[in-house]
């Protein structure tokens, strides 16, 4: 599942980078045991992908995270387009 080249390639690495199961659970408004299960099974449920993606992007670590952990092919389509001189971003 994980590709080389990313700093955070497992759910455990990602959760630890975000402050551990308790911190992630608090941010996601879910029980710590749920996050601990993610770590145990090395998978984040599809219903939590969006929330975790937002958390990862807010922390600015998306370039270091294997997007497959969050059910994505890439973070590129989620980043805001930069406007060019005189041209508005769509």
C-alpha positions in Angstrom: 0.0 0.0 0.0 2.7 2.5 1.0 5.1 4.0 -1.5 8.6 5.0 -0.8 9.5 8.6 -0.7 6.9 9.7 1.8 7.8 10.4 5.4 4.5 9.0 6.7 3.7 5.7 5.1 1.7 3.9 7.8 -1.3 4.9 9.8 0.8 4.7 13.0 3.4 7.1 11.5 0.7 9.5 10.5 -1.2 9.4 13.8 2.1 9.9 15.7 2.9 12.9 13.5 -0.5 14.4 14.4 0.1 14.1 18.1 -0.9 10.5 18.8 -4.3 8.7 19.1 -5.7 11.0 21.8 -4.9 14.2 19.9 -6.3 12.8 16.6 -9.4 11.5 18.4 -9.9 15.0 19.9 -9.6 16.7 16.6 -11.9 14.2 14.9 -14.4 14.2 17.7 -14.3 10.4 18.0 -13.1 8.0 20.7 -9.4 7.3 21.2 -10.1 3.6 20.8 -11.3 4.1 17.3 -8.0 5.8 16.3 -6.1 3.1 18.1 -7.9 0.5 16.0 -6.9 2.4 12.8 -3.3 2.1 14.0 -3.7 -1.6 14.9 -5.2 -2.5 11.5 -3.1 0.1 9.5 -6.2 1.5 7.9 -8.4 4.6 8.2 -12.1 4.0 7.5 -13.3 5.6 4.3 -15.8 7.6 6.3 -12.9 9.4 8.1 -10.8 10.1 5.0 -12.1 13.6 4.4 -11.7 14.7 8.1 -8.2 13.3 8.2 -7.3 14.9 4.9 -8.4 18.3 6.2 -6.4 17.7 9.4 -3.3 16.7 7.4 -3.6 19.7 5.1 -4.1 22.1 8.0 -0.9 20.9 9.6 0.9 21.4 6.4 2.3 17.8 6.2 0.4 16.7 3.1 3.6 16.6 1.1 5.0 14.0 3.5 2.0 11.7 3.7 1.3 8.8 1.4 -2.1 9.9 -0.1 -3.2 6.3 -0.3 -3.5 6.3 3.5 -6.4 8.7 3.0 -7.9 7.0 -0.1 -6.4 9.6 -2.5 -4.2 9.2 -5.6 -2.7 12.6 -4.9 -3.2 15.7 -2.8 -2.6 17.9 -6.0 -6.3 18.3 -6.8 -7.1 19.4 -3.3 -4.6 22.3 -3.2 -6.0 25.7 -4.2 -5.0 26.9 -7.6 -2.6 29.8 -7.5 -3.7 32.9 -9.4 -1.5 34.3 -12.1 -1.0 38.0 -12.7 -4.3 39.4 -14.0 -6.0 36.0 -14.1 -8.2 34.7 -11.4 -7.8 31.1 -10.3 -10.8 29.0 -11.3 
